CSV table of C-alpha atoms and ligand atoms in Angstrom, one decimal:
chain,number,residue,atom,x,y,z
A,1199,MET,CA,-7.8,20.8,-12.1
A,1200,THR,CA,-5.0,18.2,-11.8
A,1201,ALA,CA,-3.7,17.5,-8.4
A,1202,LYS,CA,0.0,17.9,-7.5
A,1203,THR,CA,2.2,14.9,-7.4
A,1204,ILE,CA,3.3,14.3,-3.8
A,1205,LEU,CA,5.2,11.1,-4.2
A,1206,LYS,CA,6.9,9.8,-7.3
A,1207,ILE,CA,8.6,6.4,-7.4
A,1208,GLN,CA,11.0,5.9,-10.3
A,1209,ASP,CA,12.3,2.5,-11.4
A,1210,LEU,CA,12.7,1.2,-7.9
A,1211,THR,CA,14.3,-2.2,-7.4
A,1212,VAL,CA,14.7,-3.6,-3.9
A,1213,SER,CA,16.4,-7.0,-3.5
A,1214,PHE,CA,17.2,-9.4,-0.7
A,1215,PHE,CA,20.2,-11.6,-0.2
A,1216,ALA,CA,19.4,-15.3,-0.2
A,1217,ASN,CA,22.1,-18.0,-0.6
A,1218,LYS,CA,24.6,-15.3,-1.5
A,1219,LYS,CA,22.4,-14.1,-4.4
A,1220,LEU,CA,20.5,-10.9,-4.6
A,1221,LEU,CA,16.9,-11.6,-5.5
A,1222,PRO,CA,14.5,-8.8,-6.5
A,1223,ALA,CA,11.4,-8.5,-4.3
A,1224,VAL,CA,10.4,-5.2,-6.0
A,1225,ASP,CA,11.6,-5.1,-9.6
A,1226,GLY,CA,11.8,-1.7,-11.4
A,1227,ILE,CA,8.4,-0.2,-10.4
A,1228,SER,CA,7.4,3.4,-11.2
A,1229,PHE,CA,4.3,5.2,-10.0
A,1230,GLU,CA,3.0,8.5,-8.7
A,1231,LEU,CA,0.7,9.4,-5.8
A,1232,LYS,CA,-1.3,12.7,-6.2
A,1233,GLU,CA,-2.2,15.0,-3.4
A,1234,GLY,CA,-5.4,13.9,-1.7
A,1235,GLU,CA,-5.8,10.7,-3.7
A,1236,ILE,CA,-6.3,7.2,-2.4
A,1237,LEU,CA,-4.1,4.7,-4.3
A,1238,GLY,CA,-4.6,1.0,-3.9
A,1239,ILE,CA,-1.8,-1.5,-4.3
A,1240,VAL,CA,-3.2,-5.0,-4.8
A,1241,GLY,CA,-1.7,-8.4,-5.3
A,1242,GLU,CA,-1.4,-11.8,-3.7
A,1243,SER,CA,0.9,-12.4,-0.7
A,1244,GLY,CA,4.6,-12.2,-1.7
A,1245,SER,CA,4.1,-9.8,-4.6
A,1246,GLY,CA,6.2,-7.0,-3.1
A,1247,LYS,CA,3.5,-4.7,-1.7
A,1248,SER,CA,5.0,-4.4,1.8
A,1249,VAL,CA,8.5,-4.1,0.6
A,1250,THR,CA,7.4,-1.1,-1.6
A,1251,SER,CA,5.9,0.6,1.4
A,1252,LEU,CA,8.8,-0.1,3.7
A,1253,ALA,CA,11.1,1.3,1.1
A,1254,VAL,CA,9.1,4.6,1.1
A,1255,MET,CA,9.4,4.7,4.9
A,1256,GLY,CA,13.1,4.0,4.8
A,1257,LEU,CA,12.5,0.8,6.8
A,1258,ILE,CA,14.0,-1.9,4.6
A,1259,PRO,CA,16.4,-4.0,6.8
A,1260,MET,CA,19.8,-3.7,5.1
A,1261,PRO,CA,21.2,-6.4,5.0
A,1262,PRO,CA,19.6,-8.7,4.0
A,1263,GLY,CA,17.8,-6.0,1.9
A,1264,LYS,CA,19.4,-3.7,-0.7
A,1265,ILE,CA,17.9,-0.8,-2.7
A,1266,GLU,CA,19.5,-1.6,-6.0
A,1267,LYS,CA,18.2,1.3,-8.0
A,1268,GLY,CA,15.6,3.9,-8.3
A,1269,GLU,CA,14.3,7.1,-6.8
A,1270,ILE,CA,11.6,7.8,-4.2
A,1271,LEU,CA,10.8,11.5,-4.7
A,1272,PHE,CA,8.8,13.0,-1.9
A,1273,GLU,CA,7.8,16.6,-2.9
A,1274,GLY,CA,10.6,16.4,-5.4
A,1275,LYS,CA,13.3,15.3,-3.0
A,1276,ASP,CA,14.8,11.8,-3.2
A,1277,LEU,CA,14.3,10.1,0.2
A,1278,LEU,CA,16.9,7.4,-0.8
A,1279,THR,CA,19.5,10.1,-0.3
A,1280,TYR,CA,18.3,10.9,3.2
A,1281,SER,CA,20.3,9.9,6.3
A,1282,GLU,CA,18.5,7.9,9.0
A,1283,LYS,CA,18.3,11.0,11.1
A,1284,GLU,CA,16.6,12.9,8.3
A,1285,MET,CA,14.2,10.0,7.7
A,1286,ARG,CA,13.2,10.0,11.3
A,1287,LYS,CA,11.9,13.5,10.8
A,1288,ILE,CA,9.8,12.4,7.8
A,1289,ARG,CA,8.5,9.2,9.4
A,1290,GLY,CA,5.4,9.6,11.5
A,1291,ASN,CA,5.4,13.3,10.7
A,1292,GLN,CA,5.2,13.7,6.9
A,1293,ILE,CA,4.6,10.1,6.0
A,1294,SER,CA,2.9,7.7,8.5
A,1295,MET,CA,2.2,4.0,8.3
A,1296,ILE,CA,-0.2,1.6,9.9
A,1297,PHE,CA,0.2,-2.1,9.9
A,1298,GLN,CA,-2.1,-5.1,9.7
A,1299,GLU,CA,-1.8,-6.2,13.4
A,1300,PRO,CA,-2.2,-3.3,15.7
A,1301,MET,CA,-1.5,-5.4,18.8
A,1302,THR,CA,2.2,-5.8,17.7
A,1303,SER,CA,2.6,-2.1,17.1
A,1304,LEU,CA,1.0,-0.9,20.4
A,1305,ASN,CA,3.0,-1.2,23.6
A,1306,PRO,CA,0.9,-3.3,26.0
A,1307,LEU,CA,2.6,-1.6,29.0
A,1308,PHE,CA,1.5,1.9,28.3
A,1309,THR,CA,-2.0,3.5,28.1
A,1310,ILE,CA,-3.5,4.5,24.8
A,1311,GLY,CA,-3.1,8.1,25.9
A,1312,ASP,CA,0.6,7.8,26.7
A,1313,GLN,CA,1.3,6.3,23.3
A,1314,ILE,CA,-0.5,9.0,21.4
A,1315,VAL,CA,1.1,11.7,23.5
A,1316,GLU,CA,4.5,10.2,22.8
A,1317,ALA,CA,3.8,10.1,19.0
A,1318,LEU,CA,2.8,13.8,19.2
A,1319,ARG,CA,5.8,14.9,21.3
A,1320,LEU,CA,8.2,13.1,19.1
A,1321,HIS,CA,7.7,15.6,16.4
A,1322,THR,CA,6.2,18.7,18.1
A,1323,LYS,CA,7.3,20.5,21.3
A,1324,MET,CA,3.7,20.3,22.6
A,1325,PRO,CA,3.5,20.3,26.4
A,1326,LYS,CA,2.2,17.0,27.9
A,1327,ALA,CA,-1.2,18.4,29.1
A,1328,GLU,CA,-1.9,19.8,25.7
A,1329,ALA,CA,-0.8,16.6,24.0
A,1330,LYS,CA,-3.3,14.7,26.2
A,1331,LEU,CA,-6.1,16.9,25.2
A,1332,LYS,CA,-5.1,16.5,21.5
A,1333,ALA,CA,-5.0,12.7,22.1
A,1334,ILE,CA,-8.6,12.8,23.2
A,1335,GLU,CA,-9.5,14.9,20.2
A,1336,LEU,CA,-7.8,12.4,17.9
A,1337,LEU,CA,-9.6,9.5,19.4
A,1338,LYS,CA,-12.9,11.3,18.8
A,1339,LEU,CA,-11.8,12.0,15.2
A,1340,VAL,CA,-11.4,8.3,14.6
A,1341,GLY,CA,-14.8,7.6,16.1
A,1342,ILE,CA,-13.8,6.1,19.4
A,1343,PRO,CA,-16.7,6.6,21.9
A,1344,ARG,CA,-15.9,7.6,25.5
A,1345,SER,CA,-12.5,8.9,24.4
A,1346,GLU,CA,-11.9,10.7,27.7
A,1347,ALA,CA,-12.0,7.2,29.4
A,1348,ILE,CA,-10.2,5.3,26.7
A,1349,VAL,CA,-7.0,7.5,26.9
A,1350,ASN,CA,-6.4,5.9,30.3
A,1351,GLU,CA,-6.9,2.4,29.2
A,1352,TYR,CA,-4.4,-0.2,27.9
A,1353,PRO,CA,-4.4,-1.8,24.5
A,1354,HIS,CA,-5.7,-5.2,25.7
A,1355,GLN,CA,-8.8,-3.6,27.0
A,1356,LEU,CA,-9.9,-2.7,23.5
A,1357,SER,CA,-11.3,-4.8,20.6
A,1358,GLY,CA,-9.3,-5.4,17.4
A,1359,GLY,CA,-11.3,-2.7,15.5
A,1360,MET,CA,-10.8,-0.2,18.3
A,1361,ARG,CA,-7.1,-0.9,18.4
A,1362,GLN,CA,-6.9,-0.3,14.7
A,1363,ARG,CA,-8.7,3.0,15.2
A,1364,VAL,CA,-6.1,4.0,17.8
A,1365,MET,CA,-3.3,3.1,15.3
A,1366,ILE,CA,-4.9,5.4,12.8
A,1367,ALA,CA,-5.3,8.1,15.4
A,1368,MET,CA,-1.5,7.8,16.1
A,1369,ALA,CA,-0.6,7.8,12.5
A,1370,MET,CA,-2.8,10.9,11.9
A,1371,ALA,CA,-1.4,12.7,15.0
A,1372,CYS,CA,1.0,15.0,13.2
A,1373,ASN,CA,-1.2,15.6,10.1
A,1374,PRO,CA,0.9,13.5,7.7
A,1375,ARG,CA,0.9,14.3,4.0
A,1376,ILE,CA,0.9,10.6,3.2
A,1377,LEU,CA,-0.7,7.7,5.2
A,1378,ILE,CA,0.4,4.2,4.1
A,1379,ALA,CA,-1.9,1.5,5.4
A,1380,ASP,CA,-0.6,-2.0,4.9
A,1381,GLU,CA,-3.5,-4.5,5.0
A,1382,PRO,CA,-5.1,-2.4,7.7
A,1383,THR,CA,-8.4,-4.4,7.8
A,1384,THR,CA,-7.2,-7.9,7.0
A,1385,ALA,CA,-7.3,-9.1,10.6
A,1386,LEU,CA,-10.8,-7.6,11.2
A,1387,ASP,CA,-14.3,-9.0,10.5
A,1388,VAL,CA,-16.3,-7.7,7.6
A,1389,THR,CA,-18.4,-5.1,9.5
A,1390,ILE,CA,-15.5,-3.6,11.3
A,1391,GLN,CA,-13.5,-3.6,8.1
A,1392,ALA,CA,-16.1,-1.5,6.4
A,1393,GLN,CA,-16.1,1.0,9.3
A,1394,ILE,CA,-12.3,1.3,9.2
A,1395,LEU,CA,-12.4,1.9,5.4
A,1396,ASP,CA,-15.1,4.5,5.9
A,1397,LEU,CA,-13.0,6.2,8.5
A,1398,MET,CA,-10.0,6.4,6.2
A,1399,LYS,CA,-12.1,7.8,3.4
A,1400,ASN,CA,-13.5,10.5,5.8
A,1401,LEU,CA,-10.0,11.4,7.1
A,1402,ASN,CA,-8.8,11.6,3.5
A,1403,GLU,CA,-11.7,14.0,2.7
A,1404,GLN,CA,-11.3,16.1,5.8
A,1405,THR,CA,-7.5,16.4,5.8
A,1406,ASN,CA,-6.6,15.9,2.1
A,1407,THR,CA,-4.0,13.3,3.3
A,1408,SER,CA,-2.9,11.1,0.4
A,1409,ILE,CA,-3.4,7.4,1.2
A,1410,ILE,CA,-1.6,4.3,-0.1
A,1411,LEU,CA,-3.8,1.4,0.8
A,1412,ILE,CA,-2.2,-2.0,0.5
A,1413,THR,CA,-4.4,-5.0,0.3
A,1414,HIS,CA,-4.7,-8.5,-1.3
A,1415,ASP,CA,-8.4,-7.8,-1.8
A,1416,LEU,CA,-9.8,-6.0,-4.8
A,1417,GLY,CA,-13.1,-5.7,-2.9
A,1418,VAL,CA,-11.3,-3.3,-0.4
A,1419,VAL,CA,-9.9,-1.3,-3.3
A,1420,ALA,CA,-13.4,-1.0,-4.9
A,1421,GLU,CA,-14.6,0.6,-1.6
A,1422,ILE,CA,-12.4,3.6,-1.3
A,1423,CYS,CA,-9.6,3.9,-3.9
A,1424,ASP,CA,-9.3,6.3,-6.7
A,1425,ARG,CA,-6.6,4.5,-8.6
A,1426,VAL,CA,-5.0,1.1,-8.3
A,1427,LEU,CA,-1.7,-0.7,-9.0
A,1428,VAL,CA,-1.8,-4.4,-9.5
A,1429,MET,CA,1.5,-6.0,-8.5
A,1430,TYR,CA,2.8,-9.5,-9.3
A,1431,CYS,CA,6.2,-10.8,-8.6
A,1432,GLY,CA,7.6,-7.4,-7.7
A,1433,GLN,CA,6.3,-5.8,-10.9
A,1434,ILE,CA,3.4,-3.6,-11.8
A,1435,VAL,CA,1.2,-5.7,-14.2
A,1436,GLU,CA,-1.7,-3.2,-14.6
A,1437,HIS,CA,-2.6,0.1,-13.3
A,1438,GLY,CA,-5.4,2.7,-13.9
A,1439,ASP,CA,-8.3,4.3,-12.3
A,1440,VAL,CA,-10.5,2.1,-10.1
A,1441,HIS,CA,-13.6,2.1,-12.4
A,1442,THR,CA,-11.6,1.1,-15.5
A,1443,ILE,CA,-9.7,-1.6,-13.7
A,1444,LEU,CA,-12.9,-3.0,-12.1
A,1445,LYS,CA,-15.0,-2.7,-15.3
A,1446,GLU,CA,-12.4,-3.6,-17.9
A,1447,PRO,CA,-9.6,-5.5,-16.4
A,1448,LYS,CA,-7.1,-6.4,-19.1
A,1449,HIS,CA,-4.4,-8.4,-17.5
A,1450,PRO,CA,-5.3,-12.1,-16.9
A,1451,TYR,CA,-3.9,-11.7,-13.4
A,1452,THR,CA,-6.2,-8.8,-12.6
A,1453,LYS,CA,-9.2,-10.7,-14.0
A,1454,GLY,CA,-8.2,-13.6,-11.7
A,1455,LEU,CA,-8.1,-11.3,-8.7
A,1456,LEU,CA,-11.5,-9.9,-9.6
A,1457,LYS,CA,-13.0,-13.3,-9.9
A,1458,SER,CA,-11.9,-14.1,-6.4
A,1459,VAL,CA,-14.0,-11.2,-5.1
A,1460,PRO,CA,-17.5,-12.8,-5.0
A,1461,ASP,CA,-19.7,-9.8,-4.5
A,1462,LEU,CA,-18.1,-7.8,-7.4
A,1463,LEU,CA,-19.1,-10.3,-10.0
A,1464,GLY,CA,-22.3,-11.3,-8.3
A,1465,LYS,CA,-21.0,-14.8,-7.8
A,1466,LYS,CA,-21.6,-15.6,-4.2
A,1467,ASP,CA,-21.6,-19.3,-4.2
A,1468,ARG,CA,-18.0,-20.5,-4.6
A,1469,LEU,CA,-14.9,-18.5,-4.0
A,1470,TYR,CA,-12.5,-18.6,-6.9
A,1471,SER,CA,-8.8,-18.6,-6.4
A,1472,ILE,CA,-6.1,-18.4,-9.1
A,1473,PRO,CA,-4.5,-21.8,-9.5
A,1474,GLY,CA,-0.9,-22.2,-8.5
A,1475,ASN,CA,1.2,-19.9,-6.3
A,1476,VAL,CA,3.2,-16.7,-6.6
A,1477,PRO,CA,6.7,-17.9,-7.6
A,1478,ARG,CA,9.6,-17.1,-5.4
A,1479,PRO,CA,11.7,-14.1,-6.4
A,1480,GLY,CA,14.3,-15.0,-8.9
A,1481,SER,CA,12.8,-18.4,-9.7
A,1482,ILE,CA,11.4,-17.2,-13.1
A,1483,LYS,CA,14.3,-16.5,-15.3
A,1484,GLN,CA,12.6,-15.3,-18.4
A,1485,GLY,CA,9.2,-14.3,-19.9
A,1486,CYS,CA,6.1,-13.0,-18.1
A,1487,PRO,CA,6.2,-14.2,-14.5
A,1488,PHE,CA,2.5,-14.9,-14.6
A,1489,ALA,CA,2.7,-17.0,-17.8
A,1490,PRO,CA,3.0,-20.4,-16.0
A,1491,ARG,CA,-0.3,-19.7,-14.2
A,1492,CYS,CA,-2.0,-17.9,-17.1
A,1493,ASP,CA,-4.9,-19.5,-18.9
A,1494,GLU,CA,-4.6,-17.0,-21.8
A,1495,ARG,CA,-0.9,-17.6,-22.4
A,1496,ILE,CA,0.4,-17.4,-26.0
A,1497,ALA,CA,3.6,-18.9,-27.3
A,1498,HIS,CA,6.2,-16.2,-26.5
A,1499,CYS,CA,4.8,-15.3,-23.0
A,1500,LEU,CA,7.2,-17.9,-21.6
A,1501,ASP,CA,10.2,-16.4,-23.3
A,1502,VAL,CA,9.8,-12.6,-23.4
A,1503,LEU,CA,8.8,-10.1,-20.7
A,1504,PRO,CA,6.1,-7.8,-22.0
A,1505,SER,CA,6.4,-4.0,-21.5
A,1506,LEU,CA,3.7,-1.9,-20.0
A,1507,TYR,CA,1.4,-1.0,-22.9
A,1508,ALA,CA,-0.8,2.1,-22.8
A,1509,MET,CA,-4.5,1.4,-23.2
A,1510,GLU,CA,-7.1,3.7,-24.7
A,1511,SER,CA,-8.4,5.2,-21.5
A,1512,ALA,CA,-5.9,7.7,-20.1
A,1513,GLY,CA,-3.5,6.3,-17.4
A,1514,HIS,CA,-4.5,2.7,-18.0
A,1515,GLU,CA,-1.5,0.5,-18.7
A,1516,VAL,CA,-1.1,-3.3,-18.9
A,1517,ARG,CA,1.9,-5.6,-19.0
A,1518,CYS,CA,0.5,-8.2,-21.4
A,1519,PHE,CA,1.1,-9.2,-25.0
A,1520,LEU,CA,-2.6,-9.8,-25.5
A,1521,HIS,CA,-3.0,-6.0,-25.4
A,1522,GLU,CA,0.2,-5.0,-27.2
A,1523,GLN,CA,-1.8,-3.6,-30.2
A,1524,GLU,CA,-4.8,-2.3,-28.3
A,1525,GLY,CA,-3.9,1.3,-27.3
A,1526,GLY,CA,-1.2,1.4,-29.9
A,1527,VAL,CA,1.1,3.5,-27.9
A,1528,ARG,CA,3.9,1.8,-26.0
A,1529,SER,CA,4.7,3.3,-22.8
A,1530,ASN,CA,8.5,3.9,-22.2
A,1531,VAL,CA,9.1,4.8,-18.6
A,1532,GLY,CA,6.5,2.5,-17.2
A,1533,MET,CA,3.9,4.9,-15.9
A,1534,ALA,CA,1.8,7.5,-17.5
A,1535,PRO,CA,0.6,9.9,-14.8
B,2706,ADP,P1,3.5,-8.8,0.1
B,2706,ADP,O1,3.5,-7.6,1.1
B,2706,ADP,O2,3.0,-8.4,-1.3
B,2706,ADP,O3,2.8,-10.0,0.6
B,2706,ADP,P2,6.3,-8.6,0.6
B,2706,ADP,O4,6.6,-7.2,0.0
B,2706,ADP,O5,6.3,-8.7,2.0
B,2706,ADP,O6,5.0,-9.2,-0.1
B,2706,ADP,O7,7.5,-9.6,0.1
B,2706,ADP,C1,7.9,-9.8,-1.3
B,2706,ADP,C2,9.0,-10.7,-1.3
B,2706,ADP,O8,10.2,-10.1,-0.7
B,2706,ADP,C3,8.8,-12.0,-0.4
B,2706,ADP,O9,8.4,-13.0,-1.2
B,2706,ADP,C4,10.2,-12.3,0.1
B,2706,ADP,O10,10.8,-13.2,-0.8
B,2706,ADP,C5,11.0,-11.0,0.0
B,2706,ADP,N1,11.3,-10.4,1.4
B,2706,ADP,C6,10.5,-9.5,2.0
B,2706,ADP,N2,11.1,-9.2,3.2
B,2706,ADP,C7,12.2,-9.9,3.3
B,2706,ADP,C8,13.2,-10.1,4.3
B,2706,ADP,N3,13.2,-9.3,5.4
B,2706,ADP,N4,14.2,-10.9,4.0
B,2706,ADP,C9,14.3,-11.6,2.9
B,2706,ADP,N5,13.3,-11.6,1.9
B,2706,ADP,C10,12.3,-10.7,2.1
B,2707,MG,MG1,2.6,-7.5,2.9
């Protein structure tokens, strides 16, 4: 049985004004999210992951930002045509987001309970007393011990891992269809990180909420994702199911990211990092944006931007000339479902 598509992004380009020029941060990306799936978006800092998720939430600051083209279809309707008022009904209710640093998203002046109650009452007409009971139930759901006491505590009384659990509880308060988690575990230590990822996986299984998990770490993707998009310079350079991408990465960038996850390749001694930096948007005028850093570069990589080529295994596509001939079929719209 194939799951229904809940979110479909078509040819989305989001740019920012800098020195009177519009520079693309997200450059013509297309992808789909299925009901109940966990989709990873991975790439180094500056590759356009957060901008992608902010666009889905309708939270791109405009100006300096501008959605230049594309569609964001949520259950078939284009969110880009929604007014701010209509988006407010979607945010936190149908599509929720959690951020990397929970301390900046939680209000230090209010108790944990007050904040969850507010999140609940924003979208439902639930009476306060009932919302407080629901808040305790949500805290239990995300594995917070002594939740009856914790509802009356303030954010600074909790550890980083506990605060992130609270953020997840708030995001899950209204049973969203989609949860977007932007680097949710980056600020946490490894043990807590594993617990939070487990928690998200459990919530996904219990509630069938689709999750977009954004991370710079393919190790995190390996833990819980079904499918993964690899982004570089605002473009998708490779995507496919997690097993294929981890076992047979095709794009030299994906291979580089994999090499920088020590446990995956059993190399625990020295952490590899891809030489060079992500170029600034607009600084590469032609060719493959990764070519200057690529150790498998061939002559025309510096001149021509490759398309996404379909690989043999279904749904696996790679934007790299080295694989132009491989699957044979050239993908037109960018993404095979
Ligand atoms: P990632 O989340 O992958 O680290 P982002 O999506 O945050 O990357 O950013 C991608 C690029 O978009 C950045 O390199 C930056 O140039 C641009 N950008 C993001 N937000 C803004 C902003 N508010 N103003 C100007 N440029 C921005
Ligand atoms: Mg980011």
